[in-house]
Coordinates of C-alpha atoms (C1' of nucleotides) in Angstrom, one line a residue:
Chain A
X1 CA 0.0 0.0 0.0
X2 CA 2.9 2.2 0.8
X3 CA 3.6 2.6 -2.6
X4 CA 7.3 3.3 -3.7
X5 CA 7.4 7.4 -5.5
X6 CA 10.7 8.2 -7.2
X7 CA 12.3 11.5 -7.2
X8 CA 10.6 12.1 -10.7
X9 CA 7.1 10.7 -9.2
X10 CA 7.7 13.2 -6.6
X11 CA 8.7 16.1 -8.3
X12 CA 5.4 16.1 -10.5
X13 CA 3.4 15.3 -7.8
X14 CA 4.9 18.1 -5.7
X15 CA 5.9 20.5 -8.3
X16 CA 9.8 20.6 -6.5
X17 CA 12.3 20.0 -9.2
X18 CA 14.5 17.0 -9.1
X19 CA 17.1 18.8 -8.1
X20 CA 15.6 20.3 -5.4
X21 CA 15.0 17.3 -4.0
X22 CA 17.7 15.7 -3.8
X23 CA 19.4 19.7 -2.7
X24 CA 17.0 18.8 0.2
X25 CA 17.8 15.5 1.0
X26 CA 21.6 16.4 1.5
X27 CA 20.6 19.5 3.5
X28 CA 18.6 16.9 6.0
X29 CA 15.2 18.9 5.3
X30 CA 13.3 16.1 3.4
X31 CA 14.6 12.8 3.7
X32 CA 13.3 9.8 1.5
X33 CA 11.6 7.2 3.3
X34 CA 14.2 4.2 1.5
X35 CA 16.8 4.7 -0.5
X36 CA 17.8 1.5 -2.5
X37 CA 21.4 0.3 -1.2
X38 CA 22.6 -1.0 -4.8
X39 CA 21.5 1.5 -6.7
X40 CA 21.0 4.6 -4.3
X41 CA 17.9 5.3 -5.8
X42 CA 15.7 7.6 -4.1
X43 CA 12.0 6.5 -3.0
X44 CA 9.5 9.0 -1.6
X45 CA 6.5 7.6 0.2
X46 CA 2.5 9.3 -0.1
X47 CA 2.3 10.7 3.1
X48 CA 5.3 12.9 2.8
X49 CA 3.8 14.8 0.0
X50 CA 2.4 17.0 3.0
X51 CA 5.5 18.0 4.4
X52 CA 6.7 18.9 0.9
X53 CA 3.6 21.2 0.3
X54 CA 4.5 22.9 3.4
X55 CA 8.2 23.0 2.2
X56 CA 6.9 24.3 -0.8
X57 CA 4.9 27.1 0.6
X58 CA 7.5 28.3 3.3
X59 CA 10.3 28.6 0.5
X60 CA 8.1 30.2 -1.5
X61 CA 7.9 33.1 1.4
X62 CA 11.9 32.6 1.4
X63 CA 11.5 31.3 4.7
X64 CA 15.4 29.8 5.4
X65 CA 15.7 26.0 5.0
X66 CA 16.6 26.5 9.1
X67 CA 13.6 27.7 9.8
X68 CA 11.3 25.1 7.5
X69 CA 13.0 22.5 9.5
X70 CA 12.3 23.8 12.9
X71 CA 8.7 24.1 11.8
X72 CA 7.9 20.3 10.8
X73 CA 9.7 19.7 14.1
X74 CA 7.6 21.8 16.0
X75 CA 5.8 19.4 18.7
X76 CA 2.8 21.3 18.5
X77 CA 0.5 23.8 16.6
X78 CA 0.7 26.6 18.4
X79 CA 4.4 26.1 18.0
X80 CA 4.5 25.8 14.2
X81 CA 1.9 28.5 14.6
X82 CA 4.2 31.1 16.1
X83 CA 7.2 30.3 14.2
X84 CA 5.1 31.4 10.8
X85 CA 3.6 34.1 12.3
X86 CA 7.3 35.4 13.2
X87 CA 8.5 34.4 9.9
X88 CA 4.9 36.5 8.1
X89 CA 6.1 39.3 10.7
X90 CA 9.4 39.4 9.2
X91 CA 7.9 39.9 5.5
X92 CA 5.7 42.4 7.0
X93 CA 9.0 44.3 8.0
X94 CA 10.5 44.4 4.5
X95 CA 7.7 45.1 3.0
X96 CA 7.9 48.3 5.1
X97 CA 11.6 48.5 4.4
X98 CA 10.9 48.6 0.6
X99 CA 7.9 51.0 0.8
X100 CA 10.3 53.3 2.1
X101 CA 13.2 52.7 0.1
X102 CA 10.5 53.5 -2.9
X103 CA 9.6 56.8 -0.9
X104 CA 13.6 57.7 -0.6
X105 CA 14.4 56.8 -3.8
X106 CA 12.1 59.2 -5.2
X107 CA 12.6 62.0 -2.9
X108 CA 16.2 61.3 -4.1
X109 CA 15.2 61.9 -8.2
X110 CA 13.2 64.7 -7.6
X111 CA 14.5 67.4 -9.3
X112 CA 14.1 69.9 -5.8
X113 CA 17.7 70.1 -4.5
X114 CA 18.3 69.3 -0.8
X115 CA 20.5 72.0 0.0
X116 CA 21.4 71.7 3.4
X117 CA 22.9 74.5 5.4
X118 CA 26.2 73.9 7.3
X119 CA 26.6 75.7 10.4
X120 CA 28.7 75.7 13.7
X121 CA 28.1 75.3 17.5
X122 CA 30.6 74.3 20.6
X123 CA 28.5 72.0 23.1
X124 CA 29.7 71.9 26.4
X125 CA 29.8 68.9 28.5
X126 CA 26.4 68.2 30.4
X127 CA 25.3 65.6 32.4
X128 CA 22.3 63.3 30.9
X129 CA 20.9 59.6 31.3
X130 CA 21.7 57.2 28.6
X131 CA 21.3 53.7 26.9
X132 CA 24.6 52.0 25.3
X133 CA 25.1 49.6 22.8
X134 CA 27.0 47.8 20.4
X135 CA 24.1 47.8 17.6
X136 CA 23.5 46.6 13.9
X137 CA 22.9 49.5 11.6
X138 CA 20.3 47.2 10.3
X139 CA 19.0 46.9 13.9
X140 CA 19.2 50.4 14.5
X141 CA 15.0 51.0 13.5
X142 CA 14.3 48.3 16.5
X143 CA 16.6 49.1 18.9
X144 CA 16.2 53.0 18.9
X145 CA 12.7 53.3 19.7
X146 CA 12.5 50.9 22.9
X147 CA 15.8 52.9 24.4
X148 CA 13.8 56.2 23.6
X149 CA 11.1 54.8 25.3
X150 CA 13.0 53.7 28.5
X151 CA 14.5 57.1 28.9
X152 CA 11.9 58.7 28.8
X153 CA 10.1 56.5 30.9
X154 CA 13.0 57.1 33.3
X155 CA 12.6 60.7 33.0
X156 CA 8.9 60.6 33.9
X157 CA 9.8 58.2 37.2
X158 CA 12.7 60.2 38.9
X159 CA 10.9 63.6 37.9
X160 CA 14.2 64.2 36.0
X161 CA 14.1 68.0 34.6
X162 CA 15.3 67.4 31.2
X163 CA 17.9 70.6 30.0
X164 CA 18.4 69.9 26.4
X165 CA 16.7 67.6 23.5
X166 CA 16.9 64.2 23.1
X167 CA 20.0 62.9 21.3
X168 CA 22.0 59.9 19.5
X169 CA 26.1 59.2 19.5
X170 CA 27.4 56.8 17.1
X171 CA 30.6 55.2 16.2
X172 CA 32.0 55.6 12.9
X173 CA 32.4 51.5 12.7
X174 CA 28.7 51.9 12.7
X175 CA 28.8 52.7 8.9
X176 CA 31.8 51.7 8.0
X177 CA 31.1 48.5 9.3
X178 CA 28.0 48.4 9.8
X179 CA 28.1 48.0 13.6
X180 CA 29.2 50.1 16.3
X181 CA 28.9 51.7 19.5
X182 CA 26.2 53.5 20.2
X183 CA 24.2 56.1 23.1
X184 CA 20.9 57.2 23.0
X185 CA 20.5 59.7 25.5
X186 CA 18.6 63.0 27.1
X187 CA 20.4 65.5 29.2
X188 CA 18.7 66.2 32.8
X189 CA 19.4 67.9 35.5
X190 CA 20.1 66.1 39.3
X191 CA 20.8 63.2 40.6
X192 CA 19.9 60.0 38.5
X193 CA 19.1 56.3 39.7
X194 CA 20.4 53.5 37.4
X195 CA 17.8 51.8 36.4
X196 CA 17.6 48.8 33.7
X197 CA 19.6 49.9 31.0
X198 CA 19.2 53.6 32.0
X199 CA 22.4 55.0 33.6
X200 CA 23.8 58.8 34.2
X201 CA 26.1 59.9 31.2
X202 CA 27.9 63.1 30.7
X203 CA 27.5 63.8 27.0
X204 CA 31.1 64.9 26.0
X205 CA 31.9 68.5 24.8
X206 CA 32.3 68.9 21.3
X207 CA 33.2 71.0 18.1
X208 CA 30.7 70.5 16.0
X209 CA 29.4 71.3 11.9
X210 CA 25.7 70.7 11.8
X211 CA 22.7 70.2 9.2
X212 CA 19.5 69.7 9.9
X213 CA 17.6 66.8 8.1
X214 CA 13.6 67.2 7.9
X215 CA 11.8 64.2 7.2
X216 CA 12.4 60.0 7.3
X217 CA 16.0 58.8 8.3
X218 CA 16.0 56.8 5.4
X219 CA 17.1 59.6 3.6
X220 CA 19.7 61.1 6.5
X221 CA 22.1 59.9 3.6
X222 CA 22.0 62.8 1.6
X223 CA 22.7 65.1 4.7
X224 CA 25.4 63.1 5.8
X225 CA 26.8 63.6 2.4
X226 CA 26.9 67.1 2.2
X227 CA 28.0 67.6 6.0
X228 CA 30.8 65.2 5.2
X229 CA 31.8 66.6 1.8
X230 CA 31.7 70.3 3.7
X231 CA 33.9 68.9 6.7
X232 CA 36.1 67.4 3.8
X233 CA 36.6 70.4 2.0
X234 CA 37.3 72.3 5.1
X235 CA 39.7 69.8 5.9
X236 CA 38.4 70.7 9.8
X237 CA 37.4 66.8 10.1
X238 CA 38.5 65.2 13.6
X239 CA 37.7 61.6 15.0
X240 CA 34.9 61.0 17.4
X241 CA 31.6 60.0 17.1
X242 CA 29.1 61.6 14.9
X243 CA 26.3 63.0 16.7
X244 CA 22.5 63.4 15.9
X245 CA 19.5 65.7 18.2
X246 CA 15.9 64.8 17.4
X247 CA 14.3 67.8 17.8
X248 CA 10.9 66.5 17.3
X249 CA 10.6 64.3 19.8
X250 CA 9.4 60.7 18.2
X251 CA 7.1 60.2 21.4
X252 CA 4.9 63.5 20.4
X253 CA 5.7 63.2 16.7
X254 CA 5.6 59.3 15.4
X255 CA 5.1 60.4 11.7
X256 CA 8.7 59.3 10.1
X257 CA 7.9 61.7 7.9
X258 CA 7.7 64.5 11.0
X259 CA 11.0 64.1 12.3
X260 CA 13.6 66.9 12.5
X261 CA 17.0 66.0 12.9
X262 CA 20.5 67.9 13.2
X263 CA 23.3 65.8 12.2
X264 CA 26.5 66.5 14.1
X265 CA 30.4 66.0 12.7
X266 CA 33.3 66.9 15.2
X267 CA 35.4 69.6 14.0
X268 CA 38.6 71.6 14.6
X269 CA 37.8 74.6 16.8
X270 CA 36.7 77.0 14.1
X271 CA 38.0 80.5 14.8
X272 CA 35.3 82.7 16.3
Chain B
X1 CA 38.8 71.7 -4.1
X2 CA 38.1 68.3 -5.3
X3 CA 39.0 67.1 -1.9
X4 CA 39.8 63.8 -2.0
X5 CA 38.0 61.0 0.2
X6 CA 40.0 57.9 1.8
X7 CA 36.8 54.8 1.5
X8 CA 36.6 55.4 5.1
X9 CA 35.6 59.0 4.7
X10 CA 33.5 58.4 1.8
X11 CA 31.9 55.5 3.7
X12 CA 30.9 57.2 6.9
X13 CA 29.3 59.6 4.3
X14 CA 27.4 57.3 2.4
X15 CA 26.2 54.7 5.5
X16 CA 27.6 52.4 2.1
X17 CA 30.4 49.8 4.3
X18 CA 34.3 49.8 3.6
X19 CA 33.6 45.9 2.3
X20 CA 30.9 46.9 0.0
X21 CA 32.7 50.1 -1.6
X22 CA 35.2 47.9 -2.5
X23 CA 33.2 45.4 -3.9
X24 CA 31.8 48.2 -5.9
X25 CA 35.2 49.1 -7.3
X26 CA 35.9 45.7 -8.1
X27 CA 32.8 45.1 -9.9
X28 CA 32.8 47.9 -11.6
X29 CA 30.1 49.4 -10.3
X30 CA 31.5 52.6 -8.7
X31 CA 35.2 53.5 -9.4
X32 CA 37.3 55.5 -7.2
X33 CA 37.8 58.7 -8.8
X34 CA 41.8 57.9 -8.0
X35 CA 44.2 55.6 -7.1
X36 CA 47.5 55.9 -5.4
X37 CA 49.5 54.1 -7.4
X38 CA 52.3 53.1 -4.2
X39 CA 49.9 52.3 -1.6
X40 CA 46.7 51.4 -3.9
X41 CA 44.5 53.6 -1.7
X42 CA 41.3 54.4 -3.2
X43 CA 40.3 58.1 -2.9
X44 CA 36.7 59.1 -3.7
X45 CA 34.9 63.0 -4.7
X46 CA 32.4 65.0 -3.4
X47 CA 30.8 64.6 -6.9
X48 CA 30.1 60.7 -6.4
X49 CA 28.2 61.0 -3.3
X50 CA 25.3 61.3 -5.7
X51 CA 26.1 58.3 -7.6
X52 CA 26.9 56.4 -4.3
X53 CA 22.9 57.8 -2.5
X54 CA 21.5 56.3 -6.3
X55 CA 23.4 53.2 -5.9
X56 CA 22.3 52.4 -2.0
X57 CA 18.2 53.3 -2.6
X58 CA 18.3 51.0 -5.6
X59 CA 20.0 47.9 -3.9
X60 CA 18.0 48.7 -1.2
X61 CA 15.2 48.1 -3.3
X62 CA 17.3 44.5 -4.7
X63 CA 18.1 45.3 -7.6
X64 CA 20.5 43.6 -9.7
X65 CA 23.8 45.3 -9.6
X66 CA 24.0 45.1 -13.4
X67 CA 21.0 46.9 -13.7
X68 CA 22.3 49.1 -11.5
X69 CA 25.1 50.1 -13.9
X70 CA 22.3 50.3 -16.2
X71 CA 20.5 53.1 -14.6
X72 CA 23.8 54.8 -13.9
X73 CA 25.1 54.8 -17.9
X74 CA 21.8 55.6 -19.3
X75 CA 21.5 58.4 -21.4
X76 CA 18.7 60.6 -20.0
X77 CA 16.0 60.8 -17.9
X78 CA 13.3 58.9 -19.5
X79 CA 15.5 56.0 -20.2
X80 CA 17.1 56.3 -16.4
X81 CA 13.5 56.4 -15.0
X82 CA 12.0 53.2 -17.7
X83 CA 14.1 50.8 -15.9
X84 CA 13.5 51.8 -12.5
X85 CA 10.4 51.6 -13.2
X86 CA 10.1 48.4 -14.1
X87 CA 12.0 47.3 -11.6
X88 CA 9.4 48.9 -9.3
X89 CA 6.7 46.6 -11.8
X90 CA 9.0 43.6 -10.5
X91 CA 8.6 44.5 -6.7
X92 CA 4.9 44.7 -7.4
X93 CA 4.7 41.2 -8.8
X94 CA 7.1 39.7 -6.1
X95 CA 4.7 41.3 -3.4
X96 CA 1.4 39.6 -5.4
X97 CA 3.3 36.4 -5.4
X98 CA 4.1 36.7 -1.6
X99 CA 0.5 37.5 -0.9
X100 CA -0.7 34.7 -2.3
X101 CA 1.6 32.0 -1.0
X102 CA 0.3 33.4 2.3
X103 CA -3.0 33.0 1.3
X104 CA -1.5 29.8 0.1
X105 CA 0.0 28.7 3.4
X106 CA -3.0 29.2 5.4
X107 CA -5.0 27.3 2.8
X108 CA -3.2 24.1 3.4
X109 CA -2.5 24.9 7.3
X110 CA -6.6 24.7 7.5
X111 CA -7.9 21.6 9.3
X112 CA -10.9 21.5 6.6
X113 CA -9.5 18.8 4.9
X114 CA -9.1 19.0 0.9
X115 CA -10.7 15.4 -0.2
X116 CA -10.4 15.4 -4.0
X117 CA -12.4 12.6 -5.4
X118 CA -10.8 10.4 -8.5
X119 CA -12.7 9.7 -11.5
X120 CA -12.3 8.3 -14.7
X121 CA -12.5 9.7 -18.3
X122 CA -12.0 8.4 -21.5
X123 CA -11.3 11.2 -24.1
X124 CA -11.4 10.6 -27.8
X125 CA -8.8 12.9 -29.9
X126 CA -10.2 16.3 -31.1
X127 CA -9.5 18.9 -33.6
X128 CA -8.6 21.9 -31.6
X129 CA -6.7 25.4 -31.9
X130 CA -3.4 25.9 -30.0
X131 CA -0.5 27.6 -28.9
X132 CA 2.5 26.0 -27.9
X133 CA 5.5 26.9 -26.5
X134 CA 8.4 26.2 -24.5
X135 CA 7.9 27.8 -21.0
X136 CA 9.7 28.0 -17.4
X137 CA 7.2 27.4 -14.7
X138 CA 7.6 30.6 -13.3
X139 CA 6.4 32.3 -16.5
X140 CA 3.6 30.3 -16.9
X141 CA 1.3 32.9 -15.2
X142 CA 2.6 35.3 -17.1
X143 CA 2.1 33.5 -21.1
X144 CA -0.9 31.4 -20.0
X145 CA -3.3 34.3 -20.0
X146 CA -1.9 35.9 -23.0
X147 CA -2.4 33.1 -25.1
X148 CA -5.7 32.0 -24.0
X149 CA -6.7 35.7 -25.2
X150 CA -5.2 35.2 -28.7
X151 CA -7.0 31.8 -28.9
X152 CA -10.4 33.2 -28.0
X153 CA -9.5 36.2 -30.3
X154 CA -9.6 33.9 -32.7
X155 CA -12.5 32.0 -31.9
X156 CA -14.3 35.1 -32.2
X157 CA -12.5 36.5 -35.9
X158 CA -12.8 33.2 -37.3
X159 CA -16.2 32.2 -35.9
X160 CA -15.3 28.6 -35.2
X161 CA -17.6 26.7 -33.3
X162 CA -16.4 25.8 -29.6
X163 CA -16.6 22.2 -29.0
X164 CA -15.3 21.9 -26.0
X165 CA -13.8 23.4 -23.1
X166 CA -10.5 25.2 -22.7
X167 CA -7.3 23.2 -22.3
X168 CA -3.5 22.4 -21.3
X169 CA -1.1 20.0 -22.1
X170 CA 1.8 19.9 -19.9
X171 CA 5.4 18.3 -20.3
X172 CA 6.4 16.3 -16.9
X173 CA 9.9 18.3 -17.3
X174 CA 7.7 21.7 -16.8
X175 CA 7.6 20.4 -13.1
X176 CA 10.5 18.4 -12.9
X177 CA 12.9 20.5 -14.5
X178 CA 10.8 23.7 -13.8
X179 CA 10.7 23.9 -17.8
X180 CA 8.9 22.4 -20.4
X181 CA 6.5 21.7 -23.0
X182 CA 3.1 23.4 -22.8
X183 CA 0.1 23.5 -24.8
X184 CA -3.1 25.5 -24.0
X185 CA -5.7 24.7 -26.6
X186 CA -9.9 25.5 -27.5
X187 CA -11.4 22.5 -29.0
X188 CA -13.1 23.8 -32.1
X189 CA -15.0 22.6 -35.2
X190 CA -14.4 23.4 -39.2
X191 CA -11.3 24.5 -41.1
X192 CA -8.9 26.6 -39.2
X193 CA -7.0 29.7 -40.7
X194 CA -3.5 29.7 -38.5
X195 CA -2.7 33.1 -37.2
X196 CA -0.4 34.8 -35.0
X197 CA 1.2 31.8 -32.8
X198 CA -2.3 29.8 -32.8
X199 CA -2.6 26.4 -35.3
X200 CA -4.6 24.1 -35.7
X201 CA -3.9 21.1 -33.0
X202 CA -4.7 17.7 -32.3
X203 CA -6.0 17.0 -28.7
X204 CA -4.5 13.4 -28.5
X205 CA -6.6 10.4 -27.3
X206 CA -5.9 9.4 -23.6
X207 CA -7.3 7.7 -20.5
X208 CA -7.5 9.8 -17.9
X209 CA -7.8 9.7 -13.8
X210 CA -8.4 13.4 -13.0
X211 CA -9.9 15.8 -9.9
X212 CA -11.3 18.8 -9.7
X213 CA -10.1 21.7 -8.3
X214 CA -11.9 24.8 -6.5
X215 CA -9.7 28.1 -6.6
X216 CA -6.4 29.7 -7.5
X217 CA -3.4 28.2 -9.3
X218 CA -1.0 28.7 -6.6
X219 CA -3.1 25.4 -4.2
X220 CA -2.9 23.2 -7.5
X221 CA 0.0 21.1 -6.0
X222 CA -2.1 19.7 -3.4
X223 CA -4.5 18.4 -6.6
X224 CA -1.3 17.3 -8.1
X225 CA -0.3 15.4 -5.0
X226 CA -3.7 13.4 -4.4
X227 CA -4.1 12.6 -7.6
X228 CA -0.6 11.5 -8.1
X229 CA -0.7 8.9 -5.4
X230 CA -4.1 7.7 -6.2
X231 CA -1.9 6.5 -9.1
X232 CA 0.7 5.5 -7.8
X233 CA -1.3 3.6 -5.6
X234 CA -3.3 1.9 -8.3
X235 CA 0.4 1.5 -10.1
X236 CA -1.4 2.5 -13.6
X237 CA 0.5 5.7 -14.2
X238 CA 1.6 6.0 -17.9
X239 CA 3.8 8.3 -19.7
X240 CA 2.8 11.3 -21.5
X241 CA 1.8 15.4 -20.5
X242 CA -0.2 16.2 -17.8
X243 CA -3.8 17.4 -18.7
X244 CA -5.9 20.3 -17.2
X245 CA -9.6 21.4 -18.2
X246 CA -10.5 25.1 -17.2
X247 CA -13.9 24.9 -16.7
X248 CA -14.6 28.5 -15.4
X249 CA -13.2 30.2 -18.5
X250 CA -10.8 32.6 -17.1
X251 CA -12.5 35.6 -20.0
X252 CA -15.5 35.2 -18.0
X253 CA -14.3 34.4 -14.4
X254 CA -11.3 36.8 -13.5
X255 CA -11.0 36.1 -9.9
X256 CA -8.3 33.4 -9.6
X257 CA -10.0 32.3 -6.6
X258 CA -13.1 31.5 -8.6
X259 CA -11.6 29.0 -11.1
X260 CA -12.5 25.4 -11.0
X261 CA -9.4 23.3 -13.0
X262 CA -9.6 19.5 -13.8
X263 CA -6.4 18.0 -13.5
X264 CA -5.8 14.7 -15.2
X265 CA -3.0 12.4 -15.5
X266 CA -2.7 9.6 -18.2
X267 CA -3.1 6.4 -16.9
X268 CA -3.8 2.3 -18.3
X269 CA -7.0 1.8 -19.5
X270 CA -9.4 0.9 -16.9
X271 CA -11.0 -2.0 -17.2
X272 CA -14.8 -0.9 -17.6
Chain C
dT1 C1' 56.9 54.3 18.5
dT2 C1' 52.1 53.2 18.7
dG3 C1' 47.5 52.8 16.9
dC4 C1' 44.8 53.6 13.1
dT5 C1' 43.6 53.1 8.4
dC6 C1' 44.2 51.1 4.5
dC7 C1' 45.5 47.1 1.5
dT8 C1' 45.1 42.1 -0.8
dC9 C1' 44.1 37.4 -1.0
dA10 C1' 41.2 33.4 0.0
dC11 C1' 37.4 31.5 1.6
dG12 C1' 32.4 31.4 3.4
dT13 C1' 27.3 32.1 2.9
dC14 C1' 22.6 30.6 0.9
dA15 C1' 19.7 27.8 -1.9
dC16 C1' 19.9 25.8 -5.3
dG17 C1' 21.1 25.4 -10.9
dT18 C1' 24.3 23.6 -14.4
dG19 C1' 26.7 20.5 -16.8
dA20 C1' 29.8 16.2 -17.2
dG21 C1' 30.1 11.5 -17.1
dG22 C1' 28.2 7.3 -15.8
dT23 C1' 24.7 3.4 -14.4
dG24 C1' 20.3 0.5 -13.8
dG25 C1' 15.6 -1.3 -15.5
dC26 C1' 12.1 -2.0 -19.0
Chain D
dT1 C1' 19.4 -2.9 -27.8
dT2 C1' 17.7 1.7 -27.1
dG3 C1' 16.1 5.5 -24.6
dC4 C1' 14.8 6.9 -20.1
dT5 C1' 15.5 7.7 -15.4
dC6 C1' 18.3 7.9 -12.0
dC7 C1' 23.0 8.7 -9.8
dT8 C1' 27.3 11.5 -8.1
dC9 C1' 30.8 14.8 -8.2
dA10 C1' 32.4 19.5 -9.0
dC11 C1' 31.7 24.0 -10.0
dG12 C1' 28.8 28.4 -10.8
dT13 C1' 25.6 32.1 -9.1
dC14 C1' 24.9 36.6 -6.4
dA15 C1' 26.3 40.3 -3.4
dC16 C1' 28.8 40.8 -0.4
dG17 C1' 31.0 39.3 4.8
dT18 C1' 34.8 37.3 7.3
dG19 C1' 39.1 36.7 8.8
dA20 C1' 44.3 36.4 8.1
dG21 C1' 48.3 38.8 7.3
dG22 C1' 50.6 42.8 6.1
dT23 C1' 51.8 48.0 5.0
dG24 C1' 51.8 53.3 5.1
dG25 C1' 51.1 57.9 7.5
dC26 C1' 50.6 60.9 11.7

DNA sequence: TTGCTCCTCACGTCACGTGAGGTGGC
DNA sequence: TTGCTCCTCACGTCACGTGAGGTGGC
């Protein structure tokens, strides 16, 4: 009854190629039921042409091999259930990601110039709460909102009195390698409990060249261009971290769109 | 005033990594402006930071490095924005197909179980119209409803009588080797004028075992499956091209999710 | 002099696809 | 006996990332 399906039987049946197959079978993801000792032919049995539809569907949502597998070895539903819904959550997030590279790209080609105005500031140092981190750039989008979050949560709890807006420091490995160190923080005023990942910071005193950047940080690009090729032409550039202020606060503004940004570049002392 | 730009520099202004800009260079993609010719340092311009922000959104987006260059070397605007374009028309299909192997997924992941019931058909050859072609299975969507409008266009120009209903005829390598031999075809009585890529066509004779099944394209595996064990089980599987019958003719039933497909494989003939 | 930045190989990743060259069953 | 189906290497694809090991400029 268990009738004997060879990879070509299987392939039609299942609509994976031959090729695939047998990729599959090396990988450990679908195993046939016999394979003939003498021969090493492959045999596929009916009732694994269920896992293979499921195979079929998950690859089709380029769910990783990994992740097909842990699915058919989930013990239960609810199981298999959230590991899809994570994996549909995950296509939810590019789908976001390429809705707004679409946006940036076209705010890129229209013709309106983006000329950003360079100007100059000295910051002394002040005293603020912070959250640190070695971060992805890609991870940047989810990590920056909850650390915003818990400061200002932080804020509200010790009745901080905040002194200047809410900023951002960040390694320059963060874009030239993608990863880096990097402070979210808020300057205040008195005496700070550590809490979580909240801890008292003094933001360090800096030179600084500065643009301002209205709109989505997908394009914070473009200003980070011209502030660099300005600092480059100046030849005024020094090392240390670059430095962003969100002066529209993301917990009253949430529109992308909304934000206001200044993006930062330590400089040589310019002369007064 | 062309300052020059170490990829480290250029890099921190582009959020593009060290690793990437020189797997730019080395593909060609985006050249350093110079070269020290001792050390092999690569120095970048101000004026490429525009090339490099056009280069990031677009692979951003996926696409192909090649096409990439493309939109770089292209000669003006209209022929810059054509091929981003389409490349957007490409997203927008990708995102169709993902919707519907979610759709898909949760099809199959339904307890309601999908009993297809077998039956049996003896069909007789038949003079037909048709239009063949060689055809990878991911096209098929794509030239499947293009030439079932040319054959009905010709149904209706040449006033031939419809004898039957609308029609495939499928290679086994179009699943096996995810290419292959395909055939859609109108039976059809009285001479036939060929035009355009329709001729006239012999429906072969065959035995058939076939099921029916309710809704889109993207489930028919599952069909495919079923029926391909029933016979395997029965062990009277013979070879020739996989047959489909579309009996909701997709001119008069757009919705994918409407159409009802036979799907018939050739088998022995069944004893009566 | 010490880090820092830059360099070049060479190999890895991921999910298969593409031949080449060869064997078993009807 | 002839095709057909199946097999196993070995290498290619795509866009980088990951070290290893080494050099030049302040």
């Amino acid at each position: 009854m268990t009738a004997q399906l060879t990879v070509g039987d299987f392939s039609r049946m299942t609509h994976l190629t031959v090729k695939t197959l047998r990729h599959y079978h090396e990988v450990g993801l679908l195993e046939p039921a016999a394979i003939d000792p003498a021969t090493k032919y492959r045999y596929y049995t009916i009732d694994q042409l269920g896992q293979a539809q499921v195979i079929r569907r998950l690859r089709e949502l380029d769910m990783p091999v990994a992740d097909v597998k842990a699915v058919l070895a989930a013990h239960d539903v609810a199981d298999r259930n959230a590991l899809i819904a994570r994996h549909l959550d995950r296509l939810e997030t590019e789908l976001a990601r390429t809705r707004a590279a679409v946006d940036s790209l076209r705010a890129l080609l229209e013709p309106a110039a983006h000329g950003y105005e360079v100007t100059h500031r000295t910051v002394a140092a002040a005293p603020a709460i912070a959250i640190e981190a070695v971060v992805e750039h890609g991870d940047l989008g989810a990590w920056w909102p909850g650390a915003i979050a818990e400061l200002h949560a932080t804020v509200n709890a010790q009745h901080l009195r905040v002194t200047g807006p809410l900023g951002g420091l960040y390694a320059a490995e963060l874009f030239q390698e993608a990863r880096g160190h990097s402070v979210v923080f808020i300057p205040v005023a008195g005496a700070v409990k550590p809490i979580g990942r909240v801890h008292a910071f003094t933001v360090p005193a800096a030179e600084l060249a500065l643009v301002t950047h209205a709109g989505s940080h997908d394009d914070v690009d473009v200003a980070y261009s011209e502030l660099g090729a300005y600092v480059a032409a100046h030849e005024i550039g020094v090392a240390g971290p670059i430095r962003e202020y969100y002066l529209r606060d993301p917990q009253q503004y949430p529109d992308p769109a909304s934000r206001l940004t200044e993006i930062a570049w330590p400089v040589f002392r310019a002369s007064a």
